[in-house]
């Protein structure tokens, strides 16, 4: 066993050598831009996965992902009047806070995003809250950035996905509940997702849905829509079925259901919250008393080296 | 093959990748001495984790699993490159005396490029012991678990590795592994 003094020198020298890594942010961005998943049959979905990995700011706009493949553009199926109402509803609620949560993962947490449908020049805040099966928080972070110009419509949204997402810079705040640390720093990141409301709006604007019928969801009247999924001959898994439920009164999205070719299913619930002070507070990670502010590396890196006395 | 295949699972994987990348990059950097090699290592690690994500995500510490993959990638590669490479340095009898010189050598390190070069001269398994023990700050038992050896082997290997590191720092007399150039 090396002596305590030698171990102490080893720890401090290793810490210095590891900190000497040049441009870790760039390496990290390159890594997170890469696609670690098999190719899907749909470019939208693949792009969403890849670029969302770069940031994890929000949920992959899977509705947008399945609506129209690169090679197949289905005939619009939407009822024109309903399409108009759906688009108007999202536009009207564009300044709200969108809370998206659900899925098969235990706990789940969710994503709060404000505004729900950002316009160029608007400040966007996205908080990602991850909860474990026992309700304990394992992830709590916020990304803030300015929505760049030229991203105000369905076409620019989808073209951004095709190009691998938006290169952005902004502020990242992260609370590490394992180490009782928090930090905030300026950083560059990729906006690849998402903006669920924007993705859904893009799909509706392109008319890639048909009305299934009226139903009830969460005690409210809802309209069930079947999102058009183009034929897909590529390797599994890929989306085979996509459904969207919208509120029959407000016409805002309530729930999305996806079935994959391997049988897996995913449900995401949407809630639009008015931007009251109480709701806006939900965009900010909570820093429990006693947590220490630390630099980025300390917050996101490995357990700090302890020097033995 | 349980690829990351649904939105919630993908979100989990993405969160994992964001959180784990910094630590993995630095671990890879210490193991290889080269930033680009470290990036390649982490990419391969993420690919392997993604393939098994539905199982990995239920683990208590997915990042530890990823670190184990990364370390094994280095060890496997080192094994392919040099099957005959000796993994041990000085004999046990020399270890106590070597601790003192190692302490002195590390105290005097001010050129981190020199340190990385010296680290790269160690056999991969010795390097892994030092990186896991003194950078990742893992207990001896966890290092042993990662490397598939006993705790006693970790402890003795750490001493040998430290001595060999010190020797490289002070005399630059170690035989080269053939894969790393001394920094200019």
XYZ file of C-alpha atoms in Angstrom:
493
model
C 0.000 0.000 0.000
C 1.508 3.372 -0.920
C 2.052 5.698 1.986
C -0.567 8.312 2.819
C 1.758 11.049 1.661
C 2.336 9.330 -1.674
C -1.384 8.750 -2.132
C -2.040 12.389 -1.426
C 0.479 13.454 -4.080
C -0.963 10.953 -6.529
C -4.476 12.326 -6.048
C -3.474 15.938 -6.434
C -1.286 15.253 -9.478
C -3.993 13.196 -11.166
C -6.498 15.963 -10.503
C -4.186 18.486 -12.151
C -3.494 16.210 -15.102
C -7.189 15.523 -15.664
C -7.989 19.221 -15.472
C -5.364 19.801 -18.148
C -7.654 18.254 -20.777
C -7.913 20.904 -23.503
C -11.296 21.954 -24.819
C -13.412 19.348 -23.034
C -16.537 21.285 -24.012
C -15.806 20.830 -27.697
C -15.050 17.151 -27.267
C -18.219 16.734 -25.279
C -20.309 18.504 -27.896
C -18.872 16.352 -30.662
C -19.577 13.247 -28.639
C -23.138 14.220 -27.883
C -23.836 15.089 -31.486
C -23.164 11.545 -32.602
C -25.918 9.040 -33.066
C -25.549 6.092 -30.721
C -28.623 4.371 -32.024
C -29.392 2.329 -35.094
C -30.749 4.200 -38.032
C -34.454 4.680 -37.956
C -36.490 4.702 -41.058
C -37.326 8.274 -40.470
C -34.886 11.097 -40.634
C -36.874 13.237 -38.260
C -36.754 10.682 -35.511
C -33.085 9.943 -35.975
C -32.247 13.609 -35.935
C -34.299 14.178 -32.874
C -32.546 11.431 -30.981
C -29.085 12.483 -31.990
C -29.415 16.108 -31.237
C -31.499 15.744 -28.151
C -28.619 13.740 -26.799
C -26.505 16.810 -27.156
C -28.510 18.729 -24.691
C -31.381 16.922 -23.129
C -33.293 20.116 -23.137
C -36.718 18.856 -23.616
C -38.472 16.051 -25.190
C -37.970 14.658 -28.601
C -40.736 15.820 -30.815
C -41.703 12.376 -31.854
C -44.933 13.488 -33.351
C -42.890 15.531 -35.735
C -40.627 12.571 -36.142
C -43.158 10.206 -37.511
C -45.293 12.491 -39.550
C -43.495 12.541 -42.833
C -40.517 10.592 -43.931
C -37.941 11.925 -46.275
C -39.028 9.781 -49.153
C -42.719 9.518 -48.532
C -45.031 12.451 -48.254
C -48.531 11.231 -47.659
C -51.615 12.952 -48.861
C -52.905 15.388 -46.236
C -55.700 13.814 -44.288
C -56.649 16.513 -41.846
C -60.029 18.108 -41.572
C -59.255 21.698 -42.571
C -61.411 23.276 -39.884
C -59.879 21.199 -37.114
C -56.412 21.894 -38.431
C -57.077 25.620 -38.224
C -58.325 25.299 -34.640
C -55.361 23.209 -33.568
C -52.876 25.668 -35.000
C -54.694 28.599 -33.440
C -54.732 26.865 -30.054
C -50.982 26.318 -30.002
C -50.373 29.856 -31.187
C -52.654 31.218 -28.478
C -50.885 29.187 -25.813
C -47.454 29.917 -27.224
C -46.520 32.023 -24.204
C -47.577 29.381 -21.688
C -45.346 26.943 -19.887
C -45.437 23.456 -21.372
C -45.053 20.627 -18.891
C -44.347 17.289 -20.544
C -43.984 14.096 -18.586
C -44.659 10.407 -18.663
C -43.318 7.396 -20.429
C -42.551 3.919 -19.198
C -39.525 4.892 -17.121
C -40.051 4.614 -13.373
C -40.575 7.959 -11.701
C -40.175 10.040 -14.770
C -40.142 13.621 -13.646
C -40.698 15.865 -16.591
C -39.715 18.889 -18.589
C -40.943 22.427 -18.066
C -40.490 24.745 -20.993
C -41.243 28.429 -21.361
C -42.476 29.711 -23.686
C -44.267 26.654 -25.009
C -43.808 27.735 -28.610
C -40.838 30.119 -28.688
C -40.503 32.795 -31.285
C -37.220 34.263 -32.574
C -35.689 36.640 -30.088
C -37.536 35.181 -27.125
C -35.692 33.933 -24.067
C -36.329 30.221 -23.599
C -36.076 28.378 -20.287
C -36.161 24.615 -20.068
C -35.991 22.737 -16.799
C -35.435 18.995 -16.770
C -36.494 17.248 -13.615
C -35.706 13.563 -13.218
C -37.326 11.582 -10.434
C -36.375 8.108 -9.315
C -38.822 5.369 -8.519
C -39.002 6.541 -4.915
C -39.684 10.121 -5.919
C -36.141 11.234 -5.150
C -34.682 13.765 -7.557
C -31.750 12.441 -9.566
C -31.572 15.208 -12.129
C -32.479 18.858 -11.912
C -31.124 21.272 -14.441
C -32.105 24.340 -16.400
C -31.037 25.573 -19.819
C -31.656 29.197 -20.796
C -31.024 30.615 -24.224
C -32.260 33.120 -26.772
C -34.293 31.642 -29.621
C -32.403 32.586 -32.776
C -34.019 34.124 -35.799
C -35.295 32.057 -38.670
C -36.932 29.425 -36.500
C -40.461 30.604 -36.427
C -42.280 28.143 -38.591
C -42.926 24.503 -39.249
C -40.524 24.364 -42.151
C -37.642 25.940 -40.281
C -38.343 23.616 -37.366
C -38.058 20.502 -39.478
C -35.118 21.797 -41.460
C -33.319 22.434 -38.198
C -33.804 18.826 -37.292
C -32.519 17.744 -40.668
C -29.412 19.807 -40.120
C -28.781 18.301 -36.731
C -30.246 20.978 -34.550
C -29.545 24.550 -33.622
C -26.171 25.611 -32.331
C -26.929 27.773 -29.336
C -25.216 29.365 -26.424
C -26.769 30.135 -23.107
C -26.732 29.381 -19.442
C -26.765 25.945 -17.896
C -27.649 25.414 -14.270
C -27.332 22.024 -12.646
C -28.030 20.709 -9.180
C -26.177 17.562 -8.205
C -28.228 15.842 -5.556
C -25.733 13.061 -5.085
C -22.946 15.393 -4.095
C -24.994 18.294 -2.712
C -23.488 20.745 -5.184
C -24.919 23.155 -7.694
C -23.452 25.304 -10.408
C -24.346 27.689 -13.203
C -22.191 28.436 -16.207
C -22.317 29.752 -19.748
C -22.044 27.103 -22.381
C -22.641 26.229 -25.997
C -25.077 23.462 -26.713
C -27.232 21.905 -29.379
C -30.971 22.364 -29.485
C -32.029 19.280 -31.292
C -35.352 18.298 -30.056
C -38.030 19.284 -29.758
C -39.995 22.036 -28.319
C -42.840 19.569 -28.309
C -45.457 22.151 -29.070
C -43.439 23.357 -32.044
C -43.031 19.810 -33.291
C -46.697 19.012 -32.948
C -47.592 22.295 -34.572
C -45.301 21.514 -37.473
C -47.010 18.194 -37.982
C -50.453 19.658 -37.841
C -49.470 22.470 -40.158
C -48.333 19.890 -42.658
C -51.672 18.121 -42.323
C -50.265 14.723 -41.502
C -53.148 13.431 -39.398
C -56.692 12.237 -39.508
C -59.417 12.379 -36.909
C -60.181 9.110 -35.144
C -63.053 10.433 -33.059
C -64.165 11.920 -29.763
C -63.177 10.339 -26.465
C -62.477 11.184 -22.847
C -59.059 11.675 -21.312
C -58.261 12.720 -17.737
C -61.941 13.415 -17.261
C -62.063 15.812 -20.164
C -63.517 15.545 -23.629
C -60.796 14.956 -26.143
C -60.327 14.452 -29.841
C -58.156 11.541 -30.852
C -55.950 12.002 -33.883
C -54.003 9.412 -35.801
C -50.700 10.809 -36.993
C -49.709 9.567 -40.392
C -46.740 7.187 -40.183
C -45.152 6.537 -43.545
C -44.178 3.004 -44.580
C -40.847 2.029 -43.104
C -38.772 -0.855 -44.331
C -35.693 -0.147 -42.277
C -34.443 -2.054 -39.287
C -36.410 -2.178 -36.089
C -37.184 -0.362 -33.926
C -39.091 2.429 -35.557
C -42.382 4.113 -34.878
C -45.343 2.217 -36.267
C -48.228 3.994 -34.602
C -48.592 7.553 -33.370
C -51.680 8.980 -31.726
C -52.350 12.430 -30.353
C -55.180 13.490 -28.098
C -56.165 17.145 -28.020
C -58.544 18.861 -25.649
C -61.950 19.109 -27.318
C -62.477 22.558 -25.841
C -59.092 24.234 -26.018
C -57.667 22.092 -28.859
C -54.331 21.943 -27.065
C -52.315 18.694 -27.084
C -53.025 16.499 -24.039
C -51.283 13.231 -24.706
C -49.140 11.452 -27.241
C -48.909 7.701 -27.693
C -46.264 5.900 -29.705
C -45.829 2.241 -30.498
C -42.535 0.993 -31.822
C -41.941 -1.904 -34.172
C -40.431 -3.893 -31.304
C -43.655 -3.568 -29.324
C -42.496 -0.899 -26.908
C -44.954 1.845 -26.135
C -44.524 5.363 -24.899
C -47.011 7.850 -23.519
C -46.264 11.523 -22.919
C -48.733 13.825 -21.178
C -48.821 17.537 -21.899
C -50.090 20.280 -19.652
C -50.099 23.941 -20.595
C -49.596 26.168 -17.566
C -50.340 29.868 -17.460
C -47.157 31.900 -16.845
C -48.087 32.919 -13.326
C -45.396 33.604 -10.754
C -46.112 30.250 -9.157
C -45.776 28.369 -12.420
C -42.745 30.333 -13.577
C -41.031 29.249 -10.370
C -41.315 25.672 -11.634
C -38.779 26.505 -14.315
C -36.042 26.979 -11.761
C -34.216 24.055 -10.177
C -34.557 23.943 -6.425
C -31.315 24.236 -4.477
C -31.791 22.657 -1.067
C -30.311 24.412 1.951
C -26.745 23.435 2.638
C -25.782 22.743 -0.972
C -22.492 24.258 -2.077
C -21.963 26.233 -5.238
C -19.228 24.734 -7.378
C -17.679 25.073 -10.798
C -19.025 23.138 -13.728
C -16.490 20.354 -13.601
C -17.075 19.786 -9.948
C -20.817 19.642 -10.472
C -20.762 17.356 -13.463
C -17.496 15.521 -12.989
C -16.534 12.636 -10.770
C -16.486 12.606 -7.033
C -13.967 15.170 -5.802
C -10.608 13.898 -4.761
C -10.177 13.843 -1.009
C -6.718 14.392 0.336
C -6.030 12.093 3.226
C -4.404 13.718 6.211
C -30.614 -6.342 -28.637
C -32.130 -3.657 -26.457
C -31.262 -0.459 -28.232
C -32.494 2.805 -26.858
C -35.816 2.755 -28.555
C -38.493 4.854 -26.956
C -38.698 8.499 -26.089
C -38.476 8.142 -22.319
C -35.618 5.680 -22.532
C -33.819 7.956 -24.962
C -34.230 10.856 -22.599
C -32.666 8.793 -19.861
C -29.768 7.802 -22.069
C -29.268 11.378 -23.174
C -29.198 12.531 -19.582
C -26.723 9.837 -18.749
C -24.496 10.781 -21.697
C -24.488 14.455 -20.759
C -23.662 13.713 -17.152
C -21.091 11.009 -17.758
C -19.181 12.441 -20.695
C -16.938 14.809 -18.774
C -15.727 12.220 -16.304
C -15.292 9.584 -18.999
C -13.357 11.961 -21.231
C -10.942 12.774 -18.435
C -10.577 9.148 -17.469
C -9.870 8.291 -21.085
C -7.431 11.172 -21.276
C -5.476 9.897 -18.294
C -5.522 6.361 -19.619
C -4.322 7.287 -23.105
C -2.561 10.623 -22.669
C -4.283 11.852 -25.791
C -7.475 13.911 -26.060
C -8.536 12.456 -29.398
C -8.000 8.910 -28.242
C -10.047 9.730 -25.177
C -12.883 11.009 -27.360
C -12.819 7.860 -29.468
C -12.878 5.764 -26.342
C -15.878 7.576 -24.926
C -17.700 7.309 -28.245
C -17.178 3.555 -28.300
C -18.229 3.394 -24.660
C -21.467 5.253 -25.376
C -22.192 2.968 -28.314
C -21.846 -0.080 -26.102
C -23.905 1.430 -23.309
C -26.648 2.422 -25.771
C -26.889 -1.144 -27.026
C -27.585 -2.361 -23.509
C -29.384 0.700 -22.202
C -32.576 -1.035 -21.159
C -30.505 -3.100 -18.756
C -27.970 -0.435 -17.860
C -30.571 2.143 -16.904
C -31.852 -0.049 -14.098
C -28.401 -0.231 -12.525
C -27.610 1.798 -9.448
C -24.612 3.396 -11.124
C -24.731 3.412 -14.935
C -21.696 5.714 -14.993
C -19.639 3.113 -13.155
C -20.674 0.539 -15.727
C -19.596 2.898 -18.514
C -16.281 3.531 -16.814
C -15.704 -0.193 -16.592
C -16.340 -0.495 -20.336
C -13.928 2.316 -21.070
C -11.187 0.843 -18.909
C -11.645 -2.569 -20.475
C -11.458 -1.059 -23.954
C -8.032 0.313 -23.048
C -6.920 -2.937 -21.470
C -8.152 -5.001 -24.401
C -6.381 -2.723 -26.830
C -3.193 -2.817 -24.793
C -3.412 -6.594 -24.643
C -3.705 -6.819 -28.381
C -0.762 -4.505 -28.888
C 1.577 -6.129 -26.472
C 0.729 -9.558 -25.169
C 4.198 -10.002 -23.820
C 4.405 -6.685 -22.047
C 5.337 -7.048 -18.396
C 2.659 -5.783 -16.079
C 4.846 -5.533 -13.037
C 7.577 -3.097 -12.223
C 10.073 -3.321 -9.399
C 10.089 -6.300 -7.089
C 8.177 -6.100 -3.809
C 11.321 -5.581 -1.776
C 11.947 -2.375 -3.579
C 8.506 -0.945 -3.009
C 9.013 0.715 0.365
C 12.073 2.560 -0.762
C 10.344 3.389 -3.997
C 7.474 5.072 -2.131
C 9.800 7.737 -0.853
C 11.285 8.458 -4.228
C 7.847 8.398 -5.805
C 6.622 10.959 -3.304
C 9.563 13.175 -4.104
C 9.068 12.766 -7.820
C 5.371 13.596 -7.666
C 5.992 16.562 -5.400
C 8.264 18.005 -8.058
C 5.902 17.539 -10.996
C 5.242 20.852 -12.643
C 5.071 19.754 -16.272
C 1.833 17.858 -16.722
C 2.841 16.742 -20.206
C 5.785 15.016 -18.581
C 3.467 13.382 -16.088
C 1.137 12.141 -18.837
C 4.103 10.804 -20.728
C 5.371 8.991 -17.642
C 1.899 7.607 -17.011
C 1.726 6.347 -20.570
C 4.903 4.359 -19.977
C 3.139 2.159 -17.443
C 1.530 -1.076 -18.507
C -2.173 -0.431 -19.099
C -3.262 -2.408 -16.074
C -1.016 -0.463 -13.726
C -2.237 2.766 -15.292
C -5.822 1.660 -14.762
C -5.169 0.970 -11.093
C -3.740 4.444 -10.546
C -6.446 6.219 -12.532
C -9.294 4.382 -10.848
C -7.794 4.648 -7.389
C -6.455 8.197 -7.431
C -8.487 10.003 -10.093
C -11.856 8.301 -9.840
C -11.223 7.857 -6.103
C -12.640 4.342 -6.053
C -12.092 2.167 -2.991
C -9.662 -0.681 -3.475
C -12.486 -3.211 -3.572
C -14.224 -1.402 -6.438
C -10.994 -1.129 -8.403
C -10.564 -4.856 -7.924
C -14.105 -5.422 -9.143
C -13.547 -3.343 -12.281
C -10.284 -5.088 -13.102
C -11.368 -8.558 -12.080
C -8.632 -9.135 -9.554
C -8.218 -9.275 -5.785
C -7.968 -6.266 -3.498
C -4.472 -7.375 -2.550
C -3.441 -7.305 -6.182
C -4.797 -3.778 -6.530
C -2.847 -2.626 -3.504
C 0.427 -4.170 -4.594
C -0.059 -3.047 -8.177
C -0.691 0.507 -7.002
C 2.638 0.517 -5.188
C 4.475 -0.936 -8.140
C 2.805 1.497 -10.509
C 3.658 4.474 -8.316
C 7.270 3.360 -8.139
C 7.428 2.879 -11.858
C 5.797 6.240 -12.434
C 8.359 7.894 -10.217
C 11.144 6.117 -12.042
C 9.845 7.404 -15.339
C 9.540 10.917 -13.968
C 13.003 11.045 -12.486
C 15.164 9.058 -14.846
C 13.120 8.624 -18.010
C 14.850 5.290 -18.050
C 11.906 3.008 -18.558
C 11.707 1.104 -21.776
C 9.171 2.662 -24.088
C 5.912 0.863 -24.772
C 6.367 1.918 -28.343
C 3.091 3.756 -28.497
C 3.822 7.046 -26.855
C 6.361 9.680 -27.724
C 8.015 11.708 -25.070
C 6.723 15.275 -25.074
C 9.032 17.853 -26.514
